[in-house]
Every structure is written in C-alpha cells, then in structure tokens.
Amino acid sequence: MDRLNIRPALRAQERLEALIRFGGLQPGDKIPAERDLSERWGISRSAVRSAIGALIAEHKLSSRQGAGTYVAEPRVIRNLRDLRPFADVTRRLGRTMTTTVLSWETLTADMELADRLDLDAGEEVFRLARVRAIDATPAAVEYSFVSARRFPGLDRRYSPEFSLYETLQRDYGVEVVSGYQRVTVGHADAETARLLQIELGEALFALNGVANDYADRPVEAFAAQARSDYVGFASELERRR
C-alpha cells in the first residue's frame, strides 16, 4: 500500500470507531454514506472506503448488498475450553438465544461415527439437527449424534427449552465433563446458506468434536457451522512448566 494513503485511511478508521462508540449509534444502525463522511471529515472517499472495509473485516461493521453499511452486533465469543451450553454463554452476555429443532432421525452408525462414539458399526444412533439463533438471527447449525441404545427415548424427552447436556444429566444421570473439538474455516453450502440466511459460499467456522463423561466415555459426537459475524472463538493460554 502507498504510504501516502496510510495516514488518511487510519484517520478515517479512528473517526469511524469514535462515531460508533460515542456517536450514539447502536448495533443495527446504518452509518452515513461514504460521500457524506468524506465531506464531513475532509478525507478522500477512497480512504473512507478503506476504513469501512477494515472495520467490516474486524466485524465492527456489516455490509448489506444494496442497502448500505451498518453497525454490527457484538459477536458471542466462546472459550474453546468451556463446556457450558451455548445458551448459557449467550445469556451471560445479555443476548438471547432460541433453538429450532430441524429433525430427529435414527441412523445406522458407519465405521467413522461408531469409532467416535465407541460403538459397534451398525448400531443405531440419534441425529439431532438444530438451528441456533442469537437475538432472532440464525447464527449456527448444529448436529448431535448419540447412542440410541444408551439413551433410549431421548428423541421424545429432549425439549429445546433445555440443553441436550441438561437432558442427559437429568434423565439419564450422564454428565458431560470433557472432550475435544476442532475449529476450521469452511464455506456455506446451499442448505447451510438457506438455514443461516447468508450467501452461498460465505465463510463459516466449522466445528467437529466429541464430548465425554466422567469415565471418559464418549457421550456425543457433534458437528456445527457458525456464522463468523455472530460467533467467535478464543482459548485460554498458559505456559507449561
């Protein structure tokens, strides 16, 4: 980048951030047009455009095709080491989460899924598909797989008013206490884009993992896709001694 363009763009970004923080704008409010900001601040439109792009990349602003640029909702940041239900994390941040059950299915476990759940290939498993909405906006699609033999009737006992883990502990005496998960970046296929109300091919966080009980026995295998503008991930770091 031309060094002569760096200072105006950074100045525009600082003013935009001040406008968001101290200008009375709330999440969901539309910011003024590039032309108006350029004239107000005496900064070139290209610098203002660059500043807007930088804040969109940082998820402080969001762009809507043909509608303008808006103050983004703060993302819900999940600690990768935190096993609390997603709804609890969201509630503690003053946000609301709703769960929509898409389907309950009984499947036959293939070798990969059977290995993840420590089952025999061919055993029956429940597959629960859900959409999680943050403040009424679809934010994640989640798929849970559990043993049908170990948790008989779970498809009838589960209610979206409670988390899956709460149901397993309350009705079956099984508590999830550990596990692992892997987070990568994926892209929305047609079905995921439809469910999350985003563009086909938009970048998403993709999660895969297994949750275990006190005996280190697999309880749930899961997969999820989450919108990067609504959900983020972090991890606590420590230095090994």
CSV table of C-alpha atoms in Angstrom, one decimal:
chain,number,residue,atom,x,y,z
A,1,MET,CA,0.0,0.0,0.0
A,2,ASP,CA,1.2,3.5,-0.8
A,3,ARG,CA,2.5,5.1,2.4
A,4,LEU,CA,0.8,8.4,1.5
A,5,ASN,CA,-2.6,6.6,1.7
A,6,ILE,CA,-2.0,5.0,5.1
A,7,ARG,CA,-2.5,8.1,7.2
A,8,PRO,CA,-5.8,9.2,5.8
A,9,ALA,CA,-7.2,5.7,5.9
A,10,LEU,CA,-6.1,5.2,9.5
A,11,ARG,CA,-7.5,8.7,10.4
A,12,ALA,CA,-10.8,7.7,8.8
A,13,GLN,CA,-10.8,4.4,10.7
A,14,GLU,CA,-10.2,6.2,14.0
A,15,ARG,CA,-13.1,8.6,13.3
A,16,LEU,CA,-15.4,5.8,12.3
A,17,GLU,CA,-14.6,3.9,15.5
A,18,ALA,CA,-15.3,7.1,17.5
A,19,LEU,CA,-18.5,7.5,15.7
A,20,ILE,CA,-19.6,4.0,16.6
A,21,ARG,CA,-18.5,4.3,20.3
A,22,PHE,CA,-19.5,7.9,21.1
A,23,GLY,CA,-21.9,9.0,18.3
A,24,GLY,CA,-25.0,7.3,19.6
A,25,LEU,CA,-25.0,4.6,17.1
A,26,GLN,CA,-26.4,1.2,18.2
A,27,PRO,CA,-26.0,-2.2,16.7
A,28,GLY,CA,-28.1,-2.4,13.6
A,29,ASP,CA,-28.0,1.4,12.9
A,30,LYS,CA,-26.9,2.5,9.4
A,31,ILE,CA,-23.7,4.6,9.2
A,32,PRO,CA,-23.6,7.7,6.9
A,33,ALA,CA,-22.7,7.2,3.3
A,34,GLU,CA,-19.0,7.3,2.2
A,35,ARG,CA,-19.6,10.6,0.4
A,36,ASP,CA,-21.1,12.2,3.5
A,37,LEU,CA,-18.3,11.0,5.7
A,38,SER,CA,-15.7,12.1,3.2
A,39,GLU,CA,-17.1,15.6,3.0
A,40,ARG,CA,-17.6,15.9,6.8
A,41,TRP,CA,-14.1,14.9,7.6
A,42,GLY,CA,-12.2,16.3,4.6
A,43,ILE,CA,-10.8,12.8,3.8
A,44,SER,CA,-10.9,11.2,0.4
A,45,ARG,CA,-13.6,8.7,-0.3
A,46,SER,CA,-11.0,6.0,-1.1
A,47,ALA,CA,-9.6,6.4,2.5
A,48,VAL,CA,-13.1,6.2,4.0
A,49,ARG,CA,-13.9,3.1,1.8
A,50,SER,CA,-10.6,1.5,3.1
A,51,ALA,CA,-11.5,2.3,6.7
A,52,ILE,CA,-15.0,0.8,6.3
A,53,GLY,CA,-13.5,-2.3,4.7
A,54,ALA,CA,-11.1,-2.7,7.7
A,55,LEU,CA,-13.9,-2.4,10.2
A,56,ILE,CA,-16.1,-4.9,8.3
A,57,ALA,CA,-13.1,-7.3,8.4
A,58,GLU,CA,-13.0,-6.8,12.2
A,59,HIS,CA,-16.8,-7.4,12.5
A,60,LYS,CA,-17.4,-4.0,13.8
A,61,LEU,CA,-19.4,-3.1,10.7
A,62,SER,CA,-21.5,-5.2,8.4
A,63,SER,CA,-22.3,-4.6,4.8
A,64,ARG,CA,-25.7,-5.4,3.2
A,65,GLN,CA,-25.8,-5.7,-0.5
A,66,GLY,CA,-27.6,-2.7,-2.0
A,67,ALA,CA,-28.7,-1.4,1.5
A,68,GLY,CA,-25.5,0.2,3.0
A,69,THR,CA,-23.2,-0.4,5.9
A,70,TYR,CA,-24.4,-1.0,9.5
A,71,VAL,CA,-23.0,-1.2,13.0
A,72,ALA,CA,-22.5,-4.9,13.6
A,73,GLU,CA,-23.9,-6.8,16.6
A,74,PRO,CA,-21.0,-7.8,19.0
A,75,ARG,CA,-20.0,-11.4,18.4
A,76,VAL,CA,-20.6,-14.0,21.0
A,77,ILE,CA,-17.1,-15.3,21.9
A,78,ARG,CA,-16.9,-18.9,23.0
A,79,ASN,CA,-14.0,-20.2,25.0
A,80,LEU,CA,-12.9,-23.4,23.3
A,81,ARG,CA,-12.3,-24.9,26.7
A,82,ASP,CA,-15.7,-24.1,28.0
A,83,LEU,CA,-18.3,-26.9,28.1
A,84,ARG,CA,-21.2,-24.8,29.3
A,85,PRO,CA,-24.3,-24.9,27.0
A,86,PHE,CA,-24.1,-22.3,24.2
A,87,ALA,CA,-27.3,-20.7,25.5
A,88,ASP,CA,-25.7,-20.1,28.9
A,89,VAL,CA,-22.7,-18.3,27.3
A,90,THR,CA,-25.1,-16.1,25.2
A,91,ARG,CA,-27.3,-15.3,28.2
A,92,ARG,CA,-24.3,-14.2,30.3
A,93,LEU,CA,-23.5,-11.6,27.6
A,94,GLY,CA,-27.0,-10.2,27.8
A,95,ARG,CA,-28.1,-11.7,24.5
A,96,THR,CA,-31.0,-14.1,23.8
A,97,MET,CA,-30.7,-17.5,22.1
A,98,THR,CA,-33.5,-19.6,20.7
A,99,THR,CA,-33.3,-23.1,19.4
A,100,THR,CA,-35.2,-24.6,16.5
A,101,VAL,CA,-35.2,-28.3,16.1
A,102,LEU,CA,-34.9,-29.2,12.4
A,103,SER,CA,-35.1,-33.0,12.8
A,104,TRP,CA,-34.6,-36.1,15.0
A,105,GLU,CA,-33.5,-39.1,13.0
A,106,THR,CA,-32.4,-42.6,13.8
A,107,LEU,CA,-29.4,-43.7,11.8
A,108,THR,CA,-27.1,-46.6,11.5
A,109,ALA,CA,-23.6,-45.7,12.6
A,110,ASP,CA,-20.9,-46.1,9.9
A,111,MET,CA,-17.4,-47.0,11.0
A,112,GLU,CA,-16.2,-43.4,11.5
A,113,LEU,CA,-19.2,-42.4,13.6
A,114,ALA,CA,-19.1,-45.7,15.6
A,115,ASP,CA,-15.4,-45.1,16.3
A,116,ARG,CA,-16.1,-41.6,17.6
A,117,LEU,CA,-18.8,-42.8,19.9
A,118,ASP,CA,-17.1,-46.1,20.8
A,119,LEU,CA,-19.9,-48.2,19.3
A,120,ASP,CA,-20.0,-51.1,17.0
A,121,ALA,CA,-20.5,-50.3,13.4
A,122,GLY,CA,-24.2,-50.7,12.5
A,123,GLU,CA,-25.5,-49.6,15.9
A,124,GLU,CA,-28.4,-47.2,15.9
A,125,VAL,CA,-27.7,-43.5,16.8
A,126,PHE,CA,-29.9,-40.5,17.2
A,127,ARG,CA,-29.1,-37.5,15.0
A,128,LEU,CA,-30.4,-34.2,16.3
A,129,ALA,CA,-30.3,-31.2,13.9
A,130,ARG,CA,-30.8,-27.7,15.3
A,131,VAL,CA,-30.5,-24.0,14.3
A,132,ARG,CA,-29.4,-21.6,17.0
A,133,ALA,CA,-30.5,-18.0,16.7
A,134,ILE,CA,-28.9,-15.1,18.5
A,135,ASP,CA,-31.3,-12.2,19.0
A,136,ALA,CA,-33.6,-13.8,16.4
A,137,THR,CA,-30.9,-14.1,13.8
A,138,PRO,CA,-29.8,-17.6,12.7
A,139,ALA,CA,-26.2,-17.9,13.9
A,140,ALA,CA,-25.3,-21.6,13.8
A,141,VAL,CA,-26.5,-25.0,12.6
A,142,GLU,CA,-25.6,-27.9,14.9
A,143,TYR,CA,-25.7,-31.7,14.5
A,144,SER,CA,-25.5,-34.0,17.5
A,145,PHE,CA,-25.1,-37.8,17.4
A,146,VAL,CA,-25.7,-40.0,20.5
A,147,SER,CA,-26.2,-43.7,21.0
A,148,ALA,CA,-29.9,-44.8,20.8
A,149,ARG,CA,-29.2,-47.8,22.9
A,150,ARG,CA,-27.6,-45.9,25.7
A,151,PHE,CA,-30.2,-43.1,25.7
A,152,PRO,CA,-33.5,-44.8,24.8
A,153,GLY,CA,-36.4,-42.3,24.2
A,154,LEU,CA,-34.1,-39.3,24.1
A,155,ASP,CA,-35.9,-38.1,21.0
A,156,ARG,CA,-39.1,-37.8,23.0
A,157,ARG,CA,-37.6,-36.4,26.2
A,158,TYR,CA,-35.5,-33.6,24.7
A,159,SER,CA,-37.0,-30.1,24.6
A,160,PRO,CA,-35.3,-27.0,23.2
A,161,GLU,CA,-36.2,-25.3,26.4
A,162,PHE,CA,-33.3,-27.2,28.0
A,163,SER,CA,-29.8,-28.0,26.6
A,164,LEU,CA,-29.0,-31.5,25.4
A,165,TYR,CA,-26.5,-31.9,28.2
A,166,GLU,CA,-29.1,-30.9,30.8
A,167,THR,CA,-31.4,-33.5,29.4
A,168,LEU,CA,-28.8,-36.2,29.5
A,169,GLN,CA,-27.9,-35.4,33.1
A,170,ARG,CA,-31.5,-35.0,34.3
A,171,ASP,CA,-33.0,-38.1,32.6
A,172,TYR,CA,-30.1,-40.5,32.3
A,173,GLY,CA,-27.6,-39.4,35.0
A,174,VAL,CA,-24.9,-38.8,32.5
A,175,GLU,CA,-22.8,-35.6,32.8
A,176,VAL,CA,-20.5,-34.2,30.1
A,177,VAL,CA,-17.3,-33.1,31.7
A,178,SER,CA,-14.6,-33.2,29.0
A,179,GLY,CA,-14.0,-33.7,25.3
A,180,TYR,CA,-12.2,-32.2,22.3
A,181,GLN,CA,-13.2,-30.1,19.4
A,182,ARG,CA,-11.5,-28.9,16.2
A,183,VAL,CA,-12.3,-25.5,14.6
A,184,THR,CA,-11.6,-24.8,11.0
A,185,VAL,CA,-12.9,-22.4,8.4
A,186,GLY,CA,-15.4,-23.7,5.9
A,187,HIS,CA,-17.9,-22.3,3.4
A,188,ALA,CA,-21.7,-22.5,3.3
A,189,ASP,CA,-23.3,-25.0,1.0
A,190,ALA,CA,-26.8,-24.3,-0.3
A,191,GLU,CA,-28.6,-25.8,2.6
A,192,THR,CA,-26.5,-24.2,5.3
A,193,ALA,CA,-26.8,-20.8,3.5
A,194,ARG,CA,-30.5,-21.2,3.4
A,195,LEU,CA,-30.8,-22.0,7.1
A,196,LEU,CA,-28.4,-19.2,8.2
A,197,GLN,CA,-29.8,-16.7,5.8
A,198,ILE,CA,-26.4,-15.9,4.2
A,199,GLU,CA,-24.8,-16.1,0.8
A,200,LEU,CA,-23.8,-19.4,-0.8
A,201,GLY,CA,-20.1,-19.9,-0.2
A,202,GLU,CA,-19.8,-17.4,2.6
A,203,ALA,CA,-17.0,-18.3,5.1
A,204,LEU,CA,-18.1,-20.0,8.3
A,205,PHE,CA,-16.5,-21.6,11.3
A,206,ALA,CA,-16.8,-25.4,11.1
A,207,LEU,CA,-16.6,-27.4,14.4
A,208,ASN,CA,-16.2,-31.1,14.9
A,209,GLY,CA,-15.7,-32.9,18.2
A,210,VAL,CA,-16.7,-35.4,20.9
A,211,ALA,CA,-17.9,-34.8,24.4
A,212,ASN,CA,-17.1,-37.4,27.2
A,213,ASP,CA,-18.5,-38.3,30.6
A,214,TYR,CA,-16.6,-38.8,33.9
A,215,ALA,CA,-15.4,-42.2,32.8
A,216,ASP,CA,-14.0,-40.7,29.6
A,217,ARG,CA,-16.7,-42.5,27.7
A,218,PRO,CA,-17.9,-40.7,24.5
A,219,VAL,CA,-21.4,-39.2,25.0
A,220,GLU,CA,-21.9,-37.1,22.0
A,221,ALA,CA,-20.3,-36.6,18.6
A,222,PHE,CA,-21.1,-33.2,17.1
A,223,ALA,CA,-20.6,-31.0,14.1
A,224,ALA,CA,-21.6,-27.4,13.6
A,225,GLN,CA,-21.3,-24.5,11.2
A,226,ALA,CA,-21.3,-21.0,12.8
A,227,ARG,CA,-21.5,-17.5,11.2
A,228,SER,CA,-18.3,-15.6,11.7
A,229,ASP,CA,-20.1,-12.3,12.1
A,230,TYR,CA,-22.1,-13.6,15.1
A,231,VAL,CA,-19.8,-16.1,16.8
A,232,GLY,CA,-16.1,-16.1,17.5
A,233,PHE,CA,-13.8,-18.4,19.4
A,234,ALA,CA,-11.0,-17.9,21.8
A,235,SER,CA,-8.8,-20.1,24.1
A,236,GLU,CA,-7.1,-19.5,27.4
A,237,LEU,CA,-3.3,-19.8,27.1
A,238,GLU,CA,-0.9,-21.0,29.7
A,239,ARG,CA,2.8,-21.7,29.7
A,240,ARG,CA,3.7,-25.3,30.5
A,241,ARG,CA,6.2,-25.6,33.4
